Amino acid sequence: MITRDDVVREARQLVGAEWVHQGRDPATGIDCLGVVICVANKLGIPFSDRTDYGREPVGMLLVDEIRERLVEIPVSEIQYGDILILRTPGKELPTHVAFLAKGDYELTLIHSIQMAKSRKTVEEPYRRWQRFVTHAFKFKEID
């Protein structure tokens, strides 16, 4: 059985990897969806992939694609190890994917992102992103 601790441990192994749009290899770069796919692969969870997406949202395509592969849960019931779909600042539609984790004193996000100061996979406080969460999911293999 796969635990939430397993998910977070594998996601943390990716912190520091460069951000590359549609990237799927931590050695050469990954994007936010690449983090999810890399974690699924490491844990032996089947997760079909596609890399024909752009950097701008196409309606609710991101959510619809994730919904086909994972179990949707209410945002009000998220736990560490869950996968969050977020809007990014300045965007109305969801364009970003991240893992919820827990640090020593607070919840965190593990995600690969291109921002003004960073093009890396990072772990940072969830509170900075909480207002942007639109949907939540978990791997089917987690109880």
mmCIF file of N, CA, C and O in Angstrom, residues 87-136:
data_model
loop_
_atom_site.group_PDB
_atom_site.id
_atom_site.type_symbol
_atom_site.label_atom_id
_atom_site.label_comp_id
_atom_site.label_asym_id
_atom_site.label_seq_id
_atom_site.Cartn_x
_atom_site.Cartn_y
_atom_site.Cartn_z
ATOM 1 N N ARG A 87 -5.055 28.211 -9.593
ATOM 2 C CA ARG A 87 -4.871 29.334 -10.501
ATOM 3 C C ARG A 87 -3.513 29.926 -10.127
ATOM 4 O O ARG A 87 -3.083 29.805 -8.985
ATOM 5 N N THR A 88 -2.872 30.543 -11.055
ATOM 6 C CA THR A 88 -1.667 31.278 -10.699
ATOM 7 C C THR A 88 -2.042 32.753 -10.614
ATOM 8 O O THR A 88 -3.037 33.179 -11.198
ATOM 9 N N PRO A 89 -1.302 33.525 -9.858
ATOM 10 C CA PRO A 89 -1.644 34.945 -9.711
ATOM 11 C C PRO A 89 -1.835 35.613 -11.077
ATOM 12 O O PRO A 89 -1.025 35.447 -11.985
ATOM 13 N N GLY A 90 -2.944 36.317 -11.210
ATOM 14 C CA GLY A 90 -3.245 37.012 -12.454
ATOM 15 C C GLY A 90 -4.028 36.190 -13.459
ATOM 16 O O GLY A 90 -4.426 36.691 -14.507
ATOM 17 N N LYS A 91 -4.266 34.923 -13.183
ATOM 18 C CA LYS A 91 -5.014 34.051 -14.099
ATOM 19 C C LYS A 91 -6.372 33.715 -13.487
ATOM 20 O O LYS A 91 -6.499 33.563 -12.276
ATOM 21 N N GLU A 92 -7.380 33.581 -14.328
ATOM 22 C CA GLU A 92 -8.708 33.204 -13.838
ATOM 23 C C GLU A 92 -8.919 31.699 -13.841
ATOM 24 O O GLU A 92 -9.657 31.175 -13.021
ATOM 25 N N LEU A 93 -8.292 31.020 -14.790
ATOM 26 C CA LEU A 93 -8.469 29.577 -14.914
ATOM 27 C C LEU A 93 -7.295 28.833 -14.284
ATOM 28 O O LEU A 93 -6.172 29.346 -14.232
ATOM 29 N N PRO A 94 -7.528 27.610 -13.812
ATOM 30 C CA PRO A 94 -6.440 26.824 -13.214
ATOM 31 C C PRO A 94 -5.380 26.462 -14.251
ATOM 32 O O PRO A 94 -5.705 26.036 -15.351
ATOM 33 N N THR A 95 -4.130 26.652 -13.857
ATOM 34 C CA THR A 95 -3.004 26.382 -14.750
ATOM 35 C C THR A 95 -1.849 25.667 -14.060
ATOM 36 O O THR A 95 -0.808 25.482 -14.669
ATOM 37 N N HIS A 96 -2.031 25.287 -12.818
ATOM 38 C CA HIS A 96 -0.882 24.825 -12.033
ATOM 39 C C HIS A 96 -1.261 23.632 -11.165
ATOM 40 O O HIS A 96 -2.408 23.517 -10.720
ATOM 41 N N VAL A 97 -0.291 22.757 -10.916
ATOM 42 C CA VAL A 97 -0.474 21.540 -10.133
ATOM 43 C C VAL A 97 0.615 21.501 -9.059
ATOM 44 O O VAL A 97 1.770 21.844 -9.328
ATOM 45 N N ALA A 98 0.247 21.073 -7.844
ATOM 46 C CA ALA A 98 1.224 21.003 -6.754
ATOM 47 C C ALA A 98 0.828 19.909 -5.764
ATOM 48 O O ALA A 98 -0.350 19.551 -5.666
ATOM 49 N N PHE A 99 1.803 19.406 -5.038
ATOM 50 C CA PHE A 99 1.535 18.492 -3.928
ATOM 51 C C PHE A 99 1.421 19.281 -2.638
ATOM 52 O O PHE A 99 2.208 20.198 -2.395
ATOM 53 N N LEU A 100 0.472 18.892 -1.805
ATOM 54 C CA LEU A 100 0.388 19.435 -0.453
ATOM 55 C C LEU A 100 1.273 18.570 0.440
ATOM 56 O O LEU A 100 1.204 17.341 0.394
ATOM 57 N N ALA A 101 2.110 19.213 1.216
ATOM 58 C CA ALA A 101 3.000 18.498 2.136
ATOM 59 C C ALA A 101 2.877 19.158 3.501
ATOM 60 O O ALA A 101 2.111 20.095 3.683
ATOM 61 N N LYS A 102 3.601 18.632 4.454
ATOM 62 C CA LYS A 102 3.629 19.279 5.764
ATOM 63 C C LYS A 102 5.070 19.429 6.194
ATOM 64 O O LYS A 102 5.866 18.502 6.116
ATOM 65 N N GLY A 103 5.386 20.658 6.611
ATOM 66 C CA GLY A 103 6.712 20.943 7.118
ATOM 67 C C GLY A 103 6.724 20.750 8.625
ATOM 68 O O GLY A 103 5.807 20.156 9.206
ATOM 69 N N ASP A 104 7.728 21.275 9.249
ATOM 70 C CA ASP A 104 7.835 21.153 10.699
ATOM 71 C C ASP A 104 6.704 21.865 11.429
ATOM 72 O O ASP A 104 6.230 21.399 12.454
ATOM 73 N N TYR A 105 6.276 23.008 10.895
ATOM 74 C CA TYR A 105 5.297 23.816 11.621
ATOM 75 C C TYR A 105 4.079 24.215 10.808
ATOM 76 O O TYR A 105 3.155 24.810 11.354
ATOM 77 N N GLU A 106 4.079 23.932 9.504
ATOM 78 C CA GLU A 106 2.951 24.353 8.684
ATOM 79 C C GLU A 106 2.853 23.498 7.425
ATOM 80 O O GLU A 106 3.800 22.794 7.066
ATOM 81 N N LEU A 107 1.704 23.602 6.762
ATOM 82 C CA LEU A 107 1.530 22.929 5.481
ATOM 83 C C LEU A 107 2.375 23.639 4.429
ATOM 84 O O LEU A 107 2.586 24.850 4.484
ATOM 85 N N THR A 108 2.844 22.853 3.470
ATOM 86 C CA THR A 108 3.678 23.391 2.397
ATOM 87 C C THR A 108 3.167 22.897 1.049
ATOM 88 O O THR A 108 2.358 21.961 0.985
ATOM 89 N N LEU A 109 3.650 23.517 -0.011
ATOM 90 C CA LEU A 109 3.421 23.044 -1.371
ATOM 91 C C LEU A 109 4.756 22.626 -1.956
ATOM 92 O O LEU A 109 5.765 23.302 -1.758
ATOM 93 N N ILE A 110 4.731 21.524 -2.687
ATOM 94 C CA ILE A 110 5.887 21.111 -3.475
ATOM 95 C C ILE A 110 5.448 21.219 -4.927
ATOM 96 O O ILE A 110 4.482 20.579 -5.343
ATOM 97 N N HIS A 111 6.152 22.068 -5.665
ATOM 98 C CA HIS A 111 5.758 22.290 -7.057
ATOM 99 C C HIS A 111 6.933 22.849 -7.852
ATOM 100 O O HIS A 111 7.867 23.413 -7.291
ATOM 101 N N SER A 112 6.842 22.676 -9.160
ATOM 102 C CA SER A 112 7.838 23.227 -10.066
ATOM 103 C C SER A 112 7.205 24.427 -10.737
ATOM 104 O O SER A 112 6.115 24.331 -11.297
ATOM 105 N N ILE A 113 7.892 25.546 -10.659
ATOM 106 C CA ILE A 113 7.267 26.780 -11.109
ATOM 107 C C ILE A 113 8.292 27.730 -11.707
ATOM 108 O O ILE A 113 9.445 27.755 -11.292
ATOM 109 N N GLN A 114 7.820 28.479 -12.677
ATOM 110 C CA GLN A 114 8.628 29.540 -13.258
ATOM 111 C C GLN A 114 8.063 30.859 -12.751
ATOM 112 O O GLN A 114 6.957 31.251 -13.089
ATOM 113 N N MET A 115 8.798 31.492 -11.890
ATOM 114 C CA MET A 115 8.421 32.808 -11.368
ATOM 115 C C MET A 115 9.603 33.745 -11.629
ATOM 116 O O MET A 115 10.657 33.316 -12.058
ATOM 117 N N ALA A 116 9.409 35.000 -11.299
ATOM 118 C CA ALA A 116 10.445 35.997 -11.567
ATOM 119 C C ALA A 116 11.788 35.624 -10.954
ATOM 120 O O ALA A 116 12.828 35.818 -11.567
ATOM 121 N N LYS A 117 11.773 35.092 -9.741
ATOM 122 C CA LYS A 117 13.025 34.795 -9.045
ATOM 123 C C LYS A 117 13.464 33.334 -9.132
ATOM 124 O O LYS A 117 14.521 32.984 -8.663
ATOM 125 N N SER A 118 12.607 32.480 -9.693
ATOM 126 C CA SER A 118 12.925 31.060 -9.616
ATOM 127 C C SER A 118 12.390 30.312 -10.827
ATOM 128 O O SER A 118 11.314 30.598 -11.325
ATOM 129 N N ARG A 119 13.135 29.332 -11.263
ATOM 130 C CA ARG A 119 12.704 28.376 -12.289
ATOM 131 C C ARG A 119 13.081 26.994 -11.767
ATOM 132 O O ARG A 119 13.880 26.296 -12.353
ATOM 133 N N LYS A 120 12.499 26.635 -10.632
ATOM 134 C CA LYS A 120 12.891 25.399 -9.959
ATOM 135 C C LYS A 120 11.690 24.709 -9.333
ATOM 136 O O LYS A 120 10.623 25.274 -9.203
ATOM 137 N N THR A 121 11.937 23.490 -8.890
ATOM 138 C CA THR A 121 10.983 22.768 -8.067
ATOM 139 C C THR A 121 11.291 23.167 -6.629
ATOM 140 O O THR A 121 12.438 23.070 -6.189
ATOM 141 N N VAL A 122 10.266 23.631 -5.926
ATOM 142 C CA VAL A 122 10.466 24.197 -4.594
ATOM 143 C C VAL A 122 9.443 23.635 -3.608
ATOM 144 O O VAL A 122 8.410 23.091 -3.999
ATOM 145 N N GLU A 123 9.758 23.796 -2.334
ATOM 146 C CA GLU A 123 8.789 23.563 -1.262
ATOM 147 C C GLU A 123 8.667 24.882 -0.519
ATOM 148 O O GLU A 123 9.659 25.441 -0.072
ATOM 149 N N GLU A 124 7.446 25.379 -0.423
ATOM 150 C CA GLU A 124 7.215 26.673 0.200
ATOM 151 C C GLU A 124 5.890 26.662 0.959
ATOM 152 O O GLU A 124 5.080 25.769 0.773
ATOM 153 N N PRO A 125 5.675 27.639 1.812
ATOM 154 C CA PRO A 125 4.458 27.647 2.638
ATOM 155 C C PRO A 125 3.173 27.623 1.802
ATOM 156 O O PRO A 125 3.023 28.379 0.840
ATOM 157 N N TYR A 126 2.288 26.743 2.185
ATOM 158 C CA TYR A 126 0.977 26.618 1.534
ATOM 159 C C TYR A 126 0.179 27.907 1.658
ATOM 160 O O TYR A 126 -0.543 28.288 0.738
ATOM 161 N N ARG A 127 0.316 28.611 2.757
ATOM 162 C CA ARG A 127 -0.487 29.815 2.998
ATOM 163 C C ARG A 127 -0.326 30.842 1.891
ATOM 164 O O ARG A 127 -1.234 31.616 1.626
ATOM 165 N N ARG A 128 0.807 30.854 1.214
ATOM 166 C CA ARG A 128 1.020 31.787 0.092
ATOM 167 C C ARG A 128 0.138 31.466 -1.106
ATOM 168 O O ARG A 128 -0.118 32.328 -1.936
ATOM 169 N N TRP A 129 -0.268 30.219 -1.228
ATOM 170 C CA TRP A 129 -1.005 29.746 -2.396
ATOM 171 C C TRP A 129 -2.440 29.343 -2.092
ATOM 172 O O TRP A 129 -3.219 29.093 -3.005
ATOM 173 N N GLN A 130 -2.798 29.246 -0.847
ATOM 174 C CA GLN A 130 -4.089 28.684 -0.443
ATOM 175 C C GLN A 130 -5.269 29.314 -1.180
ATOM 176 O O GLN A 130 -6.180 28.629 -1.613
ATOM 177 N N ARG A 131 -5.270 30.624 -1.350
ATOM 178 C CA ARG A 131 -6.411 31.296 -1.975
ATOM 179 C C ARG A 131 -6.553 30.983 -3.463
ATOM 180 O O ARG A 131 -7.570 31.284 -4.074
ATOM 181 N N PHE A 132 -5.520 30.370 -4.053
ATOM 182 C CA PHE A 132 -5.555 30.060 -5.476
ATOM 183 C C PHE A 132 -6.008 28.624 -5.783
ATOM 184 O O PHE A 132 -6.149 28.259 -6.944
ATOM 185 N N VAL A 133 -6.228 27.802 -4.761
ATOM 186 C CA VAL A 133 -6.614 26.402 -4.966
ATOM 187 C C VAL A 133 -8.041 26.336 -5.507
ATOM 188 O O VAL A 133 -8.960 26.945 -4.962
ATOM 189 N N THR A 134 -8.214 25.593 -6.599
ATOM 190 C CA THR A 134 -9.542 25.441 -7.209
ATOM 191 C C THR A 134 -10.083 24.010 -7.094
ATOM 192 O O THR A 134 -11.291 23.823 -7.031
ATOM 193 N N HIS A 135 -9.193 23.020 -7.096
ATOM 194 C CA HIS A 135 -9.599 21.609 -7.063
ATOM 195 C C HIS A 135 -8.552 20.808 -6.301
ATOM 196 O O HIS A 135 -7.389 21.222 -6.215
ATOM 197 N N ALA A 136 -8.960 19.649 -5.810
ATOM 198 C CA ALA A 136 -8.041 18.765 -5.099
ATOM 199 C C ALA A 136 -8.289 17.319 -5.515
ATOM 200 O O ALA A 136 -9.434 16.924 -5.779
#
